[in-house]
GROMACS .gro file of C-alpha atoms in nm:
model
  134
    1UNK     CA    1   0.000   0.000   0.000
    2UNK     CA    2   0.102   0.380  -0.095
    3UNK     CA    3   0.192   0.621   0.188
    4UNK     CA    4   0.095   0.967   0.085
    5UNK     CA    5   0.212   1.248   0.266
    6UNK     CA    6  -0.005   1.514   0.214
    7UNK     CA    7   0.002   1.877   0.385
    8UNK     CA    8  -0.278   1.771   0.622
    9UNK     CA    9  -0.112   1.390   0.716
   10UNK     CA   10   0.204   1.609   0.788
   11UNK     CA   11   0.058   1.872   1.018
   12UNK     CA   12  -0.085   1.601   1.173
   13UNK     CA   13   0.187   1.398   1.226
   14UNK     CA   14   0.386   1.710   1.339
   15UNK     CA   15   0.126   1.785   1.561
   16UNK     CA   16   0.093   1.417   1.764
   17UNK     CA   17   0.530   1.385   1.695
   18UNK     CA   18   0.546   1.665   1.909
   19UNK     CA   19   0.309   1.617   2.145
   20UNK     CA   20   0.436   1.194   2.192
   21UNK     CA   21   0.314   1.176   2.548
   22UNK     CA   22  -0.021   1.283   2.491
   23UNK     CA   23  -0.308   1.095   2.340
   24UNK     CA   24  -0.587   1.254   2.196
   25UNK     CA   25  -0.968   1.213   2.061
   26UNK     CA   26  -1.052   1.325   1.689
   27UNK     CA   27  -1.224   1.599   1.858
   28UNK     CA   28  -0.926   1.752   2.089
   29UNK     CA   29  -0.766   1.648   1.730
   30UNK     CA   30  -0.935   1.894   1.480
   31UNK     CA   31  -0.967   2.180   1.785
   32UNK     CA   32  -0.572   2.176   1.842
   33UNK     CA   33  -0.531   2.205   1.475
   34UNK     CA   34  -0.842   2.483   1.362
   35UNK     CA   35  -0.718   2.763   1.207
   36UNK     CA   36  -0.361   2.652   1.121
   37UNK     CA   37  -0.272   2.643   0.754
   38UNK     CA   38  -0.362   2.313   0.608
   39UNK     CA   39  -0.573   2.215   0.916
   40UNK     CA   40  -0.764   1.876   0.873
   41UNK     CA   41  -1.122   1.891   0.959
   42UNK     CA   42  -1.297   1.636   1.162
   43UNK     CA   43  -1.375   1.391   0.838
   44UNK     CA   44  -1.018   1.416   0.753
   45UNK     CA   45  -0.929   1.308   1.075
   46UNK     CA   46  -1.161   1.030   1.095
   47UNK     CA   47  -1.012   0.914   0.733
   48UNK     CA   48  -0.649   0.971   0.814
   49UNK     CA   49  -0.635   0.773   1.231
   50UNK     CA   50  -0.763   0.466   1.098
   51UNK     CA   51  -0.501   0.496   0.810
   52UNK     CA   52  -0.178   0.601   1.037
   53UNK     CA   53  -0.299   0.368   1.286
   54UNK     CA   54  -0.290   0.036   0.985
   55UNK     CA   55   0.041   0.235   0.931
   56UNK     CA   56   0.189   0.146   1.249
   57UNK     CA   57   0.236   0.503   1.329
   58UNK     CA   58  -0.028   0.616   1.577
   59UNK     CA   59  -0.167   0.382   1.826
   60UNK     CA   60  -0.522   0.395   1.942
   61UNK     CA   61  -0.669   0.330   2.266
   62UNK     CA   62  -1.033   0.339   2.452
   63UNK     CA   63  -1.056   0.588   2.707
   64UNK     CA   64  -1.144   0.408   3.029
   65UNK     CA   65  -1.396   0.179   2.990
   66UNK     CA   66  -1.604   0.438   2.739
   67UNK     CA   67  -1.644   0.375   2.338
   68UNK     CA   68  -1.418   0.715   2.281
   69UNK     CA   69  -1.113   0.643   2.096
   70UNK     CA   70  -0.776   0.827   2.199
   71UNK     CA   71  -0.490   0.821   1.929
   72UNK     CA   72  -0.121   0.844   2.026
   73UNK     CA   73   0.140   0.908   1.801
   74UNK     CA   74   0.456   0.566   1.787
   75UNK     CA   75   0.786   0.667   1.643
   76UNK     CA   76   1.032   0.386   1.448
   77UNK     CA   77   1.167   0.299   1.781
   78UNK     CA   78   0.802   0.207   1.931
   79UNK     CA   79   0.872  -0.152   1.780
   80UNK     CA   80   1.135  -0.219   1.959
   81UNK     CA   81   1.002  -0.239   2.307
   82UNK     CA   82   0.704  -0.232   2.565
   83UNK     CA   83   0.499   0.040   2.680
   84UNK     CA   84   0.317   0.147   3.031
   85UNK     CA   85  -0.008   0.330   2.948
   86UNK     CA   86  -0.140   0.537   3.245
   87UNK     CA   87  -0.523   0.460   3.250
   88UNK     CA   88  -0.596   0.788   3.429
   89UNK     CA   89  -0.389   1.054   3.276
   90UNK     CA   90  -0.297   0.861   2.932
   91UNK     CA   91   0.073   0.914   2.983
   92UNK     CA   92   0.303   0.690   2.785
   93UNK     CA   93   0.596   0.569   2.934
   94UNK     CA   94   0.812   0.413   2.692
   95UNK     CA   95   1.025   0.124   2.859
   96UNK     CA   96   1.357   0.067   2.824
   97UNK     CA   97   1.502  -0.181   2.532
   98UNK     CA   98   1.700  -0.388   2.797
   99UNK     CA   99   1.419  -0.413   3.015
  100UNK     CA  100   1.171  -0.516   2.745
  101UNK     CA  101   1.398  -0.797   2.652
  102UNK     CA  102   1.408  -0.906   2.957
  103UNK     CA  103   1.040  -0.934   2.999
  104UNK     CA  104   1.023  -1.075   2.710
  105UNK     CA  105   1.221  -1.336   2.756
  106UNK     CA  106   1.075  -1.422   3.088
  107UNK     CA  107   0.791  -1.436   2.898
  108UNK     CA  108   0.888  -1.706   2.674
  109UNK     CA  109   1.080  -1.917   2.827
  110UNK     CA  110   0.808  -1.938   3.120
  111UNK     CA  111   0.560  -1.964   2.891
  112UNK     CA  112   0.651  -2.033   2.534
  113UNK     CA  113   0.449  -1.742   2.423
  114UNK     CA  114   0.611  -1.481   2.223
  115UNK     CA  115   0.479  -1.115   2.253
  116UNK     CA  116   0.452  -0.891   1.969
  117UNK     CA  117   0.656  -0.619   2.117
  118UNK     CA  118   0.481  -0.336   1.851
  119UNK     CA  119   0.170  -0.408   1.958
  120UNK     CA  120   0.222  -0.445   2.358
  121UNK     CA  121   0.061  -0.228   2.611
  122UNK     CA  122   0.065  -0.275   3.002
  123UNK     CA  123  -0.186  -0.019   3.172
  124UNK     CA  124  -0.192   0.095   3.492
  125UNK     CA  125  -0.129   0.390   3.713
  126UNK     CA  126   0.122   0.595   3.706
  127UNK     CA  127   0.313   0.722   3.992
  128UNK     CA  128   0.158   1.041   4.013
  129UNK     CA  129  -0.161   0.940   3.946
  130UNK     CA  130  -0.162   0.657   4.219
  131UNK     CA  131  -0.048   0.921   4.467
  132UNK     CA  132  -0.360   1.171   4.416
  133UNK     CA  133  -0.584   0.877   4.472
  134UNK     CA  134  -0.428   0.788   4.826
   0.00000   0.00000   0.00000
C-alpha cells in the first residue's frame, strides 16, 4: 500500500510527533489544529487515524472503559520495546530496550508465548496518578 504524505497527514503527524506523550480524541484532534494552515477537519481526521494507525504510526486506545477512541502518536523505535499506558492521565511511558527484553524473555521461556513487542501495552497507574488517589 502507498503512503501519501499530504500537507494535512504532515501537520498532523507534526502535531501528535510533538506532542508523543499525549493521546488525543478526533475531537481535541481537529480543535488543536483549527485555524492553522492546512488544518484537517474532523472527516479528515476520521479518514487519516484509521489509516496512520494500519500504518503502524499512531496507536489507538479506549478511554477508560467508554467507546471514545484516543490516538497516540509511535515513532520507528516504538517496535522495539514495551509500553506502560497510564489509565488515568494517558501518559506513555516508553520502557527501556534492555528491560523489554528481559520481559520478554521471561515471557517465553516461562511460557513459550512470544509477545509482539509493537503491539504491547501494560496499563496501569502511574506514579503520580496513584499518589492523588491515596
Amino acid at each position: 500500500m502507498a503512503h501519501y504524505q499530504t500537507a494535512q497527514k504532515k501537520l498532523l503527524l507534526d502535531f501528535l510527533s510533538a506532542h508523543a506523550r499525549q493521546a488525543f480524541t478526533i475531537e481535541e484532534l481537529a480543535q488543536a489544529l483549527e485555524g492553522r494552515e492546512h488544518a484537517p477537519g474532523k472527516s479528515t481526521l476520521y479518514r487519516l487515524m484509521p489509516l496512520l494507525v494500519q500504518e503502524g504510526r499512531v496507536k489507538r486506545f479506549v478511554r477508560g472503559t467508554s467507546r471514545q477512541f484516543l490516538y497516540q502518536v509511535m515513532g520507528e523505535s516504538c517496535r522495539t520495546h514495551l509500553h506502560l499506558k497510564c489509565s488515568v492521565c494517558g501518559q506513555m511511558v516508553h520502557m527501556g530496550q534492555e528491560e523489554s527484553l528481559s520481559l520478554l524473555r521471561l515471557i517465553d521461556q516461562k511460557y513459550h508465548f512470544a509477545v509482539d513487542e509493537g503491539d504491547t501495552v501494560l496499563f496501569g497507574r502511574c506514579e503520580a496518578c496513584r499518589r492523588s488517589s491515596v
